[in-house]
C-alpha positions as MATLAB code, in Angstrom:
seq = 'MTTARINKLRELARAERMDYIAILPGSNLIYFANVHMHLSERPTVALFPADATRQPALIVPSFEVGKAKRYSPDVDWNIYAYADGQPYQSAFDDALKPLGSVTVGVEPEGMRFLELNMMRTAAPSAKFVSADGVIKQMRMVKDAGEIAAMRKAIGISESALADVLKTVKPGMTELQVARALVEAGAKYGADEGSFEPLVQSGLNAAFPHDASTKRAINSGDGLLMDFGFRADGYPSDITRTVFVGEPSAEMRKIYEVVKAANAAGRAAVKPGVTGQDVDRATRKVIEDAGYGPYFTHRTGHGLGLDIHESPYIVEGNDVPLRPGNTFTIEPGIYIEGLGGVRIEDNMLVTETGGESLTSFGRDLMVVG';
ca = [
     127.832  146.865  173.533;
     130.974  146.592  174.711;
     129.763  148.459  177.613;
     127.322  146.928  178.693;
     128.671  143.573  178.950;
     131.327  144.544  180.756;
     129.119  146.346  183.455;
     127.232  143.224  183.693;
     130.129  141.364  184.281;
     131.358  143.246  186.924;
     128.188  143.472  188.661;
     128.051  138.976  188.133;
     131.129  139.505  189.537;
     130.607  141.717  192.676;
     127.825  139.000  193.685;
     130.321  135.943  193.539;
     131.960  137.834  195.217;
     135.722  138.525  193.119;
     137.738  141.213  193.084;
     138.631  141.082  189.089;
     137.900  138.769  186.339;
     140.930  137.795  184.415;
     140.264  136.778  180.218;
     142.696  136.026  177.852;
     142.751  136.272  173.670;
     140.185  133.541  173.116;
     136.237  134.275  172.521;
     136.106  135.280  176.241;
     137.834  138.602  175.021;
     135.867  139.051  171.829;
     133.008  138.556  173.868;
     133.280  141.485  176.156;
     135.658  143.802  175.068;
     135.480  143.061  171.151;
     139.205  142.576  171.279;
     141.000  140.293  168.491;
     144.624  138.500  169.124;
     146.051  135.186  168.961;
     147.086  133.592  171.781;
     150.752  133.052  171.310;
     154.366  132.885  173.714;
     153.653  136.307  174.330;
     151.454  136.558  177.330;
     148.193  138.493  177.326;
     146.104  139.433  179.768;
     142.357  141.510  180.428;
     141.837  142.041  184.135;
     138.265  143.695  184.746;
     137.468  145.140  187.896;
     134.486  144.012  189.845;
     134.588  148.338  191.035;
     133.222  150.416  188.942;
     135.539  153.135  189.765;
     138.275  150.601  188.508;
     139.981  150.826  185.091;
     140.243  147.543  182.814;
     144.061  146.636  182.653;
     145.600  145.039  179.647;
     148.460  143.549  179.899;
     149.922  143.048  176.377;
     152.927  143.638  174.126;
     153.704  146.576  173.030;
     153.075  146.497  169.502;
     149.401  145.139  169.862;
     148.676  148.322  171.966;
     147.321  150.404  169.043;
     145.001  147.329  167.786;
     143.557  147.021  171.598;
     142.967  150.688  171.372;
     140.706  150.523  167.306;
     139.426  146.895  168.566;
     137.810  148.387  171.756;
     137.700  152.548  171.721;
     134.636  152.189  174.500;
     136.923  151.231  177.030;
     139.331  153.012  179.057;
     142.361  150.612  179.272;
     144.786  151.114  181.772;
     147.667  149.521  179.487;
     150.544  147.427  180.658;
     153.033  147.382  177.654;
     156.347  145.594  176.925;
     158.540  145.352  174.315;
     160.052  141.690  173.020;
     163.618  141.116  174.559;
     161.856  142.403  178.426;
     160.922  139.954  180.536;
     157.363  139.678  180.865;
     156.848  139.216  184.640;
     157.657  143.228  185.202;
     154.605  144.015  183.033;
     152.509  142.492  185.164;
     153.897  143.394  188.051;
     153.237  146.528  187.532;
     149.548  145.618  186.801;
     149.388  143.430  190.003;
     151.338  143.994  193.197;
     148.805  146.956  194.260;
     146.376  144.653  193.637;
     146.901  142.930  197.157;
     145.081  139.778  199.277;
     142.186  139.551  196.454;
     139.996  137.112  194.608;
     140.929  136.712  190.925;
     138.414  134.830  188.421;
     140.115  133.206  185.791;
     138.144  130.844  182.682;
     138.977  127.623  184.056;
     139.406  126.034  180.036;
     141.135  129.009  178.450;
     143.724  130.206  181.219;
     147.325  129.073  180.923;
     150.298  128.145  183.121;
     152.727  130.704  181.898;
     150.072  133.826  182.301;
     148.599  132.570  185.845;
     152.012  131.581  187.036;
     153.180  135.215  185.872;
     150.261  136.629  187.920;
     150.635  134.140  190.987;
     153.894  136.344  191.499;
     153.479  139.193  191.104;
     150.613  138.516  193.490;
     151.257  136.657  195.861;
     148.163  137.115  198.217;
     146.151  136.372  195.499;
     143.215  133.938  195.316;
     142.253  132.571  192.253;
     139.213  130.559  192.002;
     137.177  129.509  188.484;
     135.261  132.412  186.937;
     133.198  129.556  184.018;
     130.012  130.469  186.725;
     130.212  134.151  185.839;
     131.339  133.484  181.985;
     129.131  131.138  180.832;
     125.740  132.919  182.421;
     126.278  135.703  180.814;
     128.099  133.504  176.986;
     124.745  131.231  177.442;
     121.493  134.060  176.622;
     122.825  134.550  172.899;
     121.622  138.708  172.299;
     119.631  140.114  168.979;
     122.704  140.893  167.368;
     124.357  137.686  168.045;
     120.867  135.269  166.761;
     120.930  137.745  163.364;
     124.751  136.680  163.121;
     123.327  133.002  163.340;
     120.874  133.598  160.811;
     122.761  134.697  158.818;
     125.488  132.405  158.758;
     123.454  129.548  158.427;
     121.096  130.703  155.514;
     124.923  131.177  153.736;
     125.751  127.782  154.793;
     122.550  125.499  153.419;
     123.098  128.039  150.067;
     126.176  126.531  149.965;
     124.440  123.458  150.145;
     122.312  123.519  147.546;
     125.041  124.290  144.731;
     127.082  121.572  146.251;
     124.859  119.456  146.038;
     123.429  120.036  142.444;
     127.396  118.648  141.904;
     127.924  116.260  144.460;
     127.803  112.485  141.279;
     130.453  108.677  142.072;
     133.848  108.943  141.282;
     134.016  112.399  143.202;
     136.027  112.317  146.494;
     135.625  113.381  150.414;
     137.650  115.723  149.856;
     136.823  117.507  145.904;
     132.858  118.079  147.927;
     134.654  119.779  150.997;
     136.295  121.982  149.087;
     133.077  122.723  146.944;
     131.489  123.659  150.240;
     134.098  126.148  150.958;
     134.123  128.023  147.895;
     130.470  128.268  147.376;
     130.191  129.246  151.240;
     133.442  132.437  150.122;
     130.691  133.089  147.219;
     127.751  133.407  149.759;
     129.607  136.072  151.708;
     131.742  133.327  154.751;
     134.258  135.402  156.317;
     135.579  131.872  156.912;
     134.712  128.372  157.388;
     133.212  127.637  160.813;
     135.959  124.126  161.261;
     137.027  122.690  158.620;
     134.756  120.452  156.595;
     134.059  116.803  157.648;
     133.303  114.839  154.573;
     132.570  110.879  155.047;
     131.254  109.171  151.760;
     130.214  104.983  152.523;
     131.832  102.635  155.895;
     134.103  106.284  156.288;
     130.520  108.030  157.762;
     130.430  104.838  160.756;
     133.392  107.005  162.375;
     131.052  110.173  163.673;
     133.937  112.597  163.343;
     137.180  111.486  160.328;
     138.336  113.824  158.344;
     137.339  114.724  154.820;
     139.774  111.811  152.654;
     140.427  110.554  148.921;
     138.346  108.409  148.965;
     135.852  108.549  145.651;
     132.442  107.786  146.644;
     130.195  105.152  145.020;
     126.586  104.605  143.748;
     124.463  103.820  146.570;
     126.747  105.683  149.534;
     125.796  107.270  152.070;
     127.420  111.417  152.009;
     128.003  112.658  154.971;
     128.696  116.659  154.926;
     129.141  117.903  158.559;
     130.165  122.185  157.648;
     129.465  125.689  158.492;
     130.452  128.917  157.981;
     131.037  132.358  160.585;
     129.521  135.176  159.092;
     130.027  138.685  161.246;
     132.027  136.564  163.699;
     129.167  134.029  164.661;
     128.911  130.443  163.416;
     127.099  128.125  161.594;
     126.575  124.263  162.248;
     125.116  121.983  159.904;
     125.106  118.227  159.436;
     122.947  116.658  156.730;
     123.599  112.822  155.183;
     122.389  112.565  151.810;
     122.625  109.388  149.332;
     124.651  109.339  146.208;
     122.266  106.531  143.802;
     119.856  104.680  146.028;
     120.965  103.113  149.351;
     120.065   99.857  150.875;
     116.754   98.563  152.102;
     119.072   99.205  155.948;
     120.562  102.270  155.506;
     116.569  104.061  154.618;
     114.780  102.121  157.899;
     118.483  103.943  159.188;
     117.765  106.936  158.356;
     114.313  108.127  159.035;
     115.073  106.659  162.644;
     118.060  109.746  162.705;
     115.622  111.735  161.280;
     112.767  110.788  163.747;
     115.583  111.307  166.549;
     116.365  114.534  165.422;
     112.292  115.413  165.294;
     111.336  114.634  168.564;
     114.579  116.022  170.269;
     114.034  119.834  168.166;
     110.113  119.449  169.615;
     111.273  118.752  172.771;
     112.812  122.235  173.158;
     111.163  125.067  175.356;
     112.799  127.145  178.315;
     112.520  125.099  181.561;
     113.651  121.732  179.996;
     117.091  120.756  180.616;
     119.714  119.569  177.734;
     119.084  116.122  179.771;
     115.724  115.751  178.811;
     116.504  116.937  174.716;
     118.631  114.054  174.944;
     116.605  111.357  176.413;
     114.130  112.034  174.054;
     116.695  111.675  171.172;
     117.618  109.007  172.308;
     114.835  107.046  173.475;
     113.478  107.055  169.344;
     117.410  104.960  168.670;
     117.422  103.224  171.391;
     113.108  101.854  170.822;
     113.881  101.384  167.209;
     116.899   98.970  168.263;
     120.115  101.344  167.763;
     121.003  102.191  170.700;
     124.638  101.148  171.397;
     125.089  102.852  167.711;
     124.471  106.460  169.282;
     127.310  106.964  170.891;
     128.020  110.621  171.173;
     125.423  113.741  173.462;
     122.597  115.288  171.001;
     123.660  118.294  170.709;
     126.322  121.114  172.270;
     125.726  125.313  172.809;
     126.753  127.108  170.192;
     128.291  130.884  169.842;
     131.301  132.810  168.942;
     132.710  129.104  170.286;
     131.800  126.187  167.650;
     131.259  124.280  171.389;
     129.944  126.094  174.565;
     127.297  125.997  176.811;
     124.462  124.439  176.988;
     125.450  120.817  176.242;
     122.502  118.410  175.635;
     123.416  115.582  177.031;
     122.520  113.417  180.584;
     124.142  114.712  183.679;
     123.141  118.450  182.373;
     120.126  119.152  184.726;
     120.268  123.218  184.108;
     117.439  124.177  182.377;
     117.103  126.184  179.166;
     116.432  129.823  178.970;
     115.421  131.673  175.760;
     118.304  132.778  173.896;
     120.070  129.854  174.216;
     121.795  128.299  171.161;
     122.763  124.869  170.376;
     122.544  121.707  168.471;
     120.283  119.000  168.229;
     122.393  116.427  165.905;
     121.274  111.750  166.319;
     123.439  109.773  164.446;
     123.539  106.172  164.333;
     126.952  104.774  162.799;
     127.270  100.911  162.098;
     130.798   99.613  161.360;
     130.874   97.948  158.372;
     127.529   99.526  157.155;
     128.000  103.022  157.895;
     126.443  106.160  159.228;
     123.745  108.745  158.915;
     124.074  112.229  161.341;
     121.249  114.772  161.482;
     122.383  118.473  162.829;
     120.037  121.355  163.147;
     120.505  124.577  164.780;
     118.363  125.835  167.777;
     117.089  128.951  169.702;
     114.973  128.927  172.398;
     112.002  131.180  172.383;
     109.802  132.463  175.476;
     107.790  130.642  174.299;
     109.165  126.898  173.345;
     111.834  126.381  170.641;
     112.859  127.734  167.276;
     115.382  125.877  165.043;
     117.082  129.069  162.936;
     118.249  125.913  160.117;
     115.387  124.939  157.645;
     117.519  122.861  154.965;
     115.830  119.752  154.425;
     115.960  116.488  155.608;
     113.911  114.338  153.798;
     116.103  111.897  152.757;
     117.786  113.138  149.487;
     119.281  111.017  146.422;
     121.445  112.686  144.392;
     124.249  112.366  141.672;
];
């Protein structure tokens, strides 16, 4: 897998006239080389040459060399290691000074000044450009293994949610519900949480990404739960809003509008449409119902090794969707002083349309 991905990266780099692609620890290094390292004060850079006759280079702390080789046995690294107490720059000089006047593609969102400055010092004749298009072009299209891992993560999340909803009742706090979700995910085999669960009740649900609090849930409150788990490195990201006791007529109406918007967004997904098209489909339902000003965020975001990645389902994104793209559809309505509702599903673009990888019920649910 890593060999095929690196070869494809070389091909795309050559097409964009880049001689090297520089990648730091994080999701991109996991994707291309299966190397799991923390981004820390010790600089680490992988350099992937476009020329297939050249070895990838890894600038790395000496104590991490064994781990790098263990995680990526198929990569024939040229290692430039440094020990604690030694100047980092010397390893960068050894790796980059022989390169001369080359063009190096870097991650625009991931590259830090620390590593970029050391590379510029070591190779003053090199030109550094964004490799964003090259990297995103590959990562946006998920292969069968990635999709299978996401299906597994979604299954864990939906099983955990089903269990937790059986226990929710008035008087529980948002934090208690959040902790119950985490424990249920572990029970069903999650590697870890995709992120800290966002559990918001009653008036708190009017703030889309507020943190879970010690607020006690009251009878009639909406309960918005945004959470997910990872399986085999890949995440789910699901939101469901339920009611703990009978909701007001206004909240019932809002729920049905959000449910219809979610359905419209899912129905709009197919190859060739854009993120902007899907965003407009969900937004139109909410605007037609008179709640347009209360839908305050984009319809969705790409989902993969990163919780938020391309493609973004938002006005202004006119890039056509392709089979293998995975992303969220998560319209919401949020009214301060009243509450909020969001329904989020994880979508896959297929050859003929769109598939919702999530299947947990969307009909209004009263629990407790």
